[in-house]
Amino acid sequence: MDGARKRAQGWWADGWPCLPFLAAGLVGTQPAALFQPDSTRPLGPPAYALVVVAALALAGRSRPGMVLTINGAAVAAYLAAGYPFGPILLTVPAAMYYVAAAWPVGRAVAVVAADFGVLVVALYAKTLAEDGIGSVNVFAWGAIALAALASGITVRLRREAAAGLRTEQARRMASEERLRMAQDLHDTIGHGLAAIAMQAGVALHMLDRDVTEARHALEAVRATSREGLDSLRAGLERLRGDQPARRGPVPDRPGLDLLDELADRVRTAGVELDVDLQPDLHLARPVEEAVFRIVREALTNVLRHAGAVPARVVVRRDGDDLLVEVTDTGARAEAGPGPAAPGGLGIRGMRAQAERLGGKMEAGPLPGGGFAVRALLPMEAGT
C-alpha cells in the first residue's frame, strides 16, 4: 500500500504541470479556430486527440527526451494536417524547457534544434497555401524556442551551482566536525594522560617513603585511566556516528559546574591549584563550554610541561568581557623569550575556542618565570 501511494505521489508530482496545458487546449482550440477561417481543415475528434496527446506528454517530465519526442510528433501531425493554430503550440516551449533543464547544453541544443526543424517542416506544410505568414511564424517560434532553451539551461546551471554549493558546505561541515572531534579527543585524552603521568610519578616518589600516599596516587591513576578510557570510547562512538549514552568525566556539554571536579583531579596529580571563580556568573552555554575547555587544556599543559608547581585559575568579569586566566610558576624547557609557539594543537585549540566566540587568547612565558594563558571572551557571545 505504501509503495502504491508513493508511486501515485510521484506520478502526480510529475504530471500535474500538464493539466493547465490540457485545459487550455480543450477549451481554447475552438475559439482560436474562429479567428482563422482560412484554415484548410476544420476541427474534429482527431484534432482534439492530438491536442490531448501533446498536453499529456508533458506529464512525463522526468523523461524529457520522451516528452519532446511525443509532443513534437503530436504537434507536427496537428500542423501538417492543416488544423488551425491554437493552444497546442504552447506545449512546444514547455517540452523544450524540460529538455534544456535536464540535459547537458550541447545535447539539449541538438535535440531541441531537431525538434524545431520537424515543426518547421510541418508548419510549412500547413501554410504552403497561406502566402505571407509562413516565414513570420517560423521566426516568431524560433525566438520562442530559443527563449525556452535559454530558460531551461539557466535553471539547470543554477541548480547545479546550488547542488555544488550544498556539497561543498556538507564537505566543510564534515571537515569541521572531524577537527572538532580531534580537538575533543586531544583535550580529554591528553588531560587524562598528563594527570596519569604526574600521579604515577608521585606514586614512584612516595613508594619507599609513604606507602599510604603511594597507594592513594595509584588509586588516582586507576580512576583517571578509567575516565580516560570512557572518554576515548565515547569519542570513538561519536566518530562512528553512534549515539552513546552519557558517560565519562567530561559530558558533551561541559560548563562551569565541572570546574571543581577538574580542579580536584589536577590537585590529585600533585599541583597546588587555586581557583578564583567569580560567583553568580550568568553565561551562555557556548561561553561556559569555551571557558571549561580553555581551562582544561591550560591545566593539561601545566601537568605536561611544568610539573607539580603552584598554579592559579581566574574566571571573572573584565568590563564587558569575561577574563579567563591560567598561570603557573614552573619553568618550561621549550619556553623562549617570546610568546608561545602557535604550532601546538592545544594552544591552537584554545585560540580557536576564543575566536569562535569573537574573543581572543594569548599564551606565553611570564617575565618573572612561569607561564600564562589569558583569554577574553564576550559576555554576551552565543546568546
XYZ file of C-alpha atoms in Angstrom:
383
model
C 0.000 0.000 0.000
C 2.812 2.421 0.877
C 4.581 1.596 -2.386
C 1.449 2.305 -4.411
C 0.926 5.570 -2.542
C 4.496 6.682 -3.206
C 4.177 5.821 -6.898
C 0.922 7.783 -7.103
C 2.561 10.753 -5.406
C 5.469 10.542 -7.848
C 3.119 10.436 -10.830
C 1.190 13.417 -9.507
C 4.369 15.410 -8.859
C 5.474 14.773 -12.455
C 2.080 15.023 -14.105
C 0.263 17.979 -12.629
C 2.007 20.644 -14.822
C 0.359 19.151 -17.905
C -3.152 19.928 -16.614
C -3.175 23.683 -17.438
C -1.994 22.909 -20.990
C -4.650 20.208 -21.334
C -7.383 22.537 -20.104
C -6.207 25.352 -22.379
C -6.120 23.005 -25.371
C -9.581 21.556 -24.810
C -11.216 24.896 -24.012
C -9.279 27.290 -26.234
C -8.790 25.410 -29.511
C -12.294 26.046 -30.841
C -12.329 29.810 -30.069
C -8.883 30.134 -31.659
C -10.218 28.440 -34.823
C -12.967 31.057 -35.145
C -10.344 33.684 -35.927
C -8.767 31.532 -38.640
C -11.456 30.971 -41.253
C -8.819 30.186 -43.897
C -7.619 27.021 -42.130
C -7.550 24.139 -44.571
C -9.160 21.629 -42.238
C -11.939 22.025 -39.672
C -11.566 20.740 -36.120
C -12.736 17.254 -35.272
C -12.041 14.358 -32.877
C -8.595 13.632 -34.416
C -7.556 17.245 -33.781
C -8.604 17.090 -30.142
C -6.897 13.726 -29.767
C -3.622 15.308 -30.899
C -4.202 18.216 -28.503
C -4.661 15.759 -25.621
C -1.561 13.739 -26.575
C 0.592 16.878 -26.868
C -0.531 18.073 -23.418
C -0.380 14.719 -21.636
C 3.135 14.153 -22.948
C 4.243 16.856 -20.517
C 3.248 14.570 -17.640
C 6.440 12.576 -18.179
C 8.817 15.422 -17.423
C 11.123 13.077 -15.519
C 11.898 11.672 -19.004
C 12.375 14.860 -21.030
C 13.537 13.060 -24.186
C 10.312 11.077 -24.341
C 8.306 14.233 -23.632
C 9.923 16.109 -26.505
C 9.523 13.204 -28.924
C 5.834 12.560 -28.218
C 4.961 16.237 -28.002
C 6.865 17.074 -31.186
C 5.196 14.223 -33.092
C 1.708 15.250 -31.926
C 2.200 18.952 -32.701
C 3.839 18.219 -36.075
C 0.936 15.927 -37.027
C -1.545 18.606 -35.932
C 0.110 21.283 -38.060
C 0.727 19.054 -41.082
C -2.947 18.039 -41.048
C -3.892 21.700 -41.553
C -5.699 22.293 -38.279
C -5.886 25.915 -37.093
C -3.246 27.362 -34.802
C -4.237 27.065 -31.145
C -3.153 26.425 -27.570
C -1.464 23.191 -28.604
C 1.505 25.313 -29.670
C 2.017 26.382 -26.036
C 3.149 22.867 -25.189
C 6.141 23.124 -27.515
C 8.282 25.575 -25.466
C 7.339 23.674 -22.299
C 8.701 20.411 -23.746
C 11.843 22.181 -24.936
C 12.296 23.716 -21.496
C 12.171 20.293 -19.832
C 14.967 19.021 -22.068
C 17.139 22.107 -21.589
C 16.678 21.990 -17.816
C 17.645 18.302 -17.561
C 20.300 17.595 -20.198
C 23.801 18.959 -20.872
C 23.832 22.078 -23.016
C 25.205 20.557 -26.214
C 22.856 17.596 -26.179
C 19.855 19.760 -25.325
C 20.603 22.237 -28.123
C 20.957 19.442 -30.690
C 17.695 17.725 -29.704
C 15.704 20.956 -29.483
C 17.054 22.035 -32.894
C 15.982 18.713 -34.406
C 12.505 19.031 -32.883
C 12.210 22.585 -34.102
C 13.241 21.511 -37.598
C 10.446 18.900 -37.697
C 7.939 21.517 -36.546
C 9.135 23.960 -39.198
C 8.560 21.351 -41.905
C 5.063 20.728 -40.541
C 4.431 24.459 -40.312
C 5.342 24.978 -43.963
C 3.194 22.041 -44.942
C 0.271 23.811 -43.280
C 0.990 27.325 -44.533
C 2.022 26.368 -48.053
C -1.180 27.921 -49.368
C -1.158 30.855 -46.934
C 1.269 33.293 -48.592
C 2.978 35.865 -46.407
C 2.595 34.346 -42.953
C 4.711 31.232 -43.029
C 8.080 32.947 -42.597
C 6.702 35.198 -39.871
C 5.573 32.178 -37.845
C 8.936 30.484 -38.304
C 10.844 33.468 -36.959
C 8.389 34.004 -34.091
C 8.513 30.394 -32.974
C 12.263 30.309 -33.439
C 12.534 33.134 -30.906
C 10.185 31.283 -28.545
C 12.240 28.081 -28.856
C 15.436 29.988 -28.090
C 13.807 31.586 -25.047
C 12.649 28.191 -23.758
C 16.087 26.737 -24.362
C 17.841 29.595 -22.592
C 15.450 29.440 -19.646
C 15.974 25.721 -19.200
C 19.758 25.994 -19.448
C 19.758 28.830 -16.905
C 17.676 26.823 -14.450
C 19.910 23.792 -14.892
C 23.100 25.778 -14.327
C 21.659 27.413 -11.228
C 20.529 24.055 -9.898
C 23.986 22.571 -10.468
C 25.624 25.567 -8.810
C 23.306 25.229 -5.799
C 24.000 21.484 -5.600
C 27.741 22.150 -5.768
C 27.424 24.742 -3.018
C 25.469 22.324 -0.819
C 28.061 19.614 -1.441
C 30.880 21.985 -0.544
C 29.045 23.108 2.590
C 28.459 19.489 3.610
C 32.132 18.705 2.984
C 33.225 21.722 5.015
C 30.855 20.846 7.854
C 32.149 17.277 7.894
C 35.737 18.560 7.967
C 34.947 20.972 10.794
C 33.230 18.180 12.720
C 36.254 15.921 12.307
C 38.520 18.714 13.516
C 36.249 19.353 16.487
C 36.243 15.673 17.419
C 40.006 15.504 17.048
C 40.332 18.538 19.323
C 37.964 16.971 21.860
C 39.944 13.735 21.882
C 43.187 15.694 22.216
C 41.816 17.700 25.124
C 40.156 14.898 27.075
C 42.680 12.117 26.490
C 45.654 14.460 26.680
C 44.477 15.816 30.014
C 43.949 12.315 31.393
C 47.354 11.058 30.260
C 49.112 14.109 31.663
C 47.382 13.565 35.023
C 48.270 9.864 34.971
C 51.924 10.650 34.300
C 52.013 13.077 37.229
C 50.195 10.688 39.580
C 52.467 7.784 38.621
C 55.488 9.976 39.319
C 54.113 10.846 42.746
C 53.492 7.143 43.457
C 57.051 6.204 42.493
C 58.455 9.038 44.586
C 56.424 8.071 47.663
C 56.652 4.286 47.307
C 59.600 3.866 49.692
C 58.656 6.745 51.995
C 54.886 6.591 52.494
C 53.069 3.526 51.237
C 49.682 5.061 52.039
C 50.340 8.137 49.898
C 51.698 5.946 47.117
C 48.537 3.850 47.285
C 46.396 6.989 47.021
C 48.358 8.116 43.974
C 47.968 4.724 42.300
C 44.237 4.737 43.030
C 44.103 8.138 41.367
C 45.952 6.671 38.381
C 43.394 3.884 38.161
C 40.435 6.287 38.373
C 41.904 8.675 35.834
C 42.688 5.761 33.498
C 39.102 4.582 33.650
C 37.831 8.077 32.973
C 40.199 8.409 30.030
C 39.074 5.088 28.581
C 35.423 6.108 28.900
C 36.154 9.404 27.172
C 38.059 7.635 24.397
C 35.255 5.122 23.908
C 32.640 7.889 23.757
C 34.725 9.843 21.246
C 35.166 6.808 19.014
C 31.439 6.118 19.130
C 30.767 9.687 18.003
C 33.252 9.246 15.155
C 31.373 6.131 14.066
C 28.115 8.074 14.135
C 26.638 6.170 17.101
C 24.521 7.801 19.776
C 26.253 6.849 23.022
C 24.762 7.335 26.423
C 26.406 9.972 28.574
C 29.453 8.520 30.295
C 32.893 9.517 31.429
C 34.038 12.521 33.432
C 33.504 15.064 30.651
C 29.986 15.372 29.185
C 29.213 16.517 25.683
C 28.307 19.986 27.055
C 30.873 20.873 29.764
C 30.419 24.034 31.795
C 31.445 25.967 34.889
C 29.786 23.387 37.117
C 32.597 20.949 36.280
C 35.495 23.250 37.124
C 35.618 21.992 40.714
C 35.845 18.375 39.550
C 38.563 19.323 37.071
C 40.484 21.183 39.773
C 40.287 18.208 42.161
C 41.675 15.901 39.511
C 44.602 18.266 38.890
C 45.280 18.605 42.621
C 45.327 14.816 42.917
C 48.160 14.847 40.380
C 50.230 16.967 42.785
C 49.562 20.501 41.520
C 48.857 23.148 44.147
C 45.920 24.780 42.378
C 43.968 27.876 43.395
C 40.669 28.577 41.589
C 39.220 32.087 41.683
C 35.773 31.777 40.100
C 33.577 34.857 40.381
C 30.203 33.818 41.809
C 26.871 34.466 40.114
C 28.249 34.482 36.603
C 25.385 34.040 34.161
C 26.921 32.935 30.884
C 25.536 31.496 27.681
C 26.209 27.810 27.269
C 28.754 28.281 24.426
C 30.765 30.634 26.652
C 30.717 28.135 29.542
C 31.926 25.384 27.238
C 34.757 27.563 25.938
C 35.815 28.512 29.481
C 35.951 24.875 30.566
C 37.878 23.724 27.509
C 40.413 26.553 27.759
C 40.995 25.947 31.470
C 41.280 22.184 30.976
C 43.825 22.493 28.179
C 45.848 25.133 30.064
C 45.993 22.908 33.146
C 46.945 19.945 30.983
C 49.902 21.967 29.719
C 50.853 22.720 33.327
C 50.912 18.982 34.070
C 52.894 18.205 30.922
C 55.459 20.970 30.915
C 55.702 22.467 34.399
C 55.007 19.540 36.720
C 53.836 19.818 40.318
C 54.068 23.607 40.658
C 51.612 26.135 42.077
C 49.021 27.259 39.540
C 46.087 29.645 39.579
C 42.841 29.826 37.597
C 40.899 33.092 37.403
C 37.451 33.395 35.826
C 35.780 36.782 36.318
C 34.250 39.756 34.559
C 36.575 42.301 32.990
C 34.392 45.153 31.796
C 32.138 43.805 29.061
C 34.285 40.708 28.661
C 34.947 37.568 30.622
C 38.573 37.055 31.693
C 39.868 33.501 31.761
C 43.435 33.277 33.040
C 45.570 30.266 33.964
C 49.075 30.917 35.316
C 51.775 28.786 36.866
C 55.235 29.336 38.302
C 57.013 26.445 36.627
C 59.858 26.691 34.156
C 59.322 25.280 30.679
C 62.302 24.000 28.748
C 60.705 24.925 25.481
C 59.679 28.417 26.549
C 61.774 31.072 24.884
C 61.860 34.805 25.346
C 58.901 35.397 23.034
C 55.287 34.259 23.044
C 54.368 30.607 22.926
C 54.691 28.987 19.580
C 51.335 28.769 17.861
C 52.037 25.373 16.321
C 50.855 23.250 19.267
C 47.457 21.648 18.865
C 46.495 22.589 22.413
C 47.241 26.285 22.016
C 45.579 26.333 18.599
C 42.532 24.683 20.130
C 42.297 27.237 22.944
C 42.700 30.102 20.494
C 40.027 28.597 18.250
C 37.640 28.331 21.225
C 38.095 32.043 21.948
C 37.965 33.264 18.360
C 34.841 31.209 17.622
C 33.011 33.431 20.115
C 34.582 36.657 18.899
C 37.193 36.789 21.652
C 40.971 36.478 21.753
C 43.585 34.368 23.552
C 47.248 34.920 24.360
C 49.726 32.407 25.745
C 53.361 32.862 26.673
C 56.020 32.900 29.409
C 55.799 35.381 32.277
C 58.643 37.856 32.874
C 59.365 36.504 36.350
C 59.106 32.862 35.351
C 56.197 30.624 34.716
C 53.616 30.616 32.004
C 50.247 32.292 31.414
C 47.216 31.655 29.272
C 44.877 34.631 29.053
C 41.605 34.746 27.147
C 38.974 37.467 26.840
C 35.539 36.274 25.788
C 32.483 38.455 25.056
C 29.997 38.040 27.894
C 27.026 38.038 25.507
C 28.505 35.613 22.957
C 26.175 32.779 21.966
C 23.005 34.464 23.281
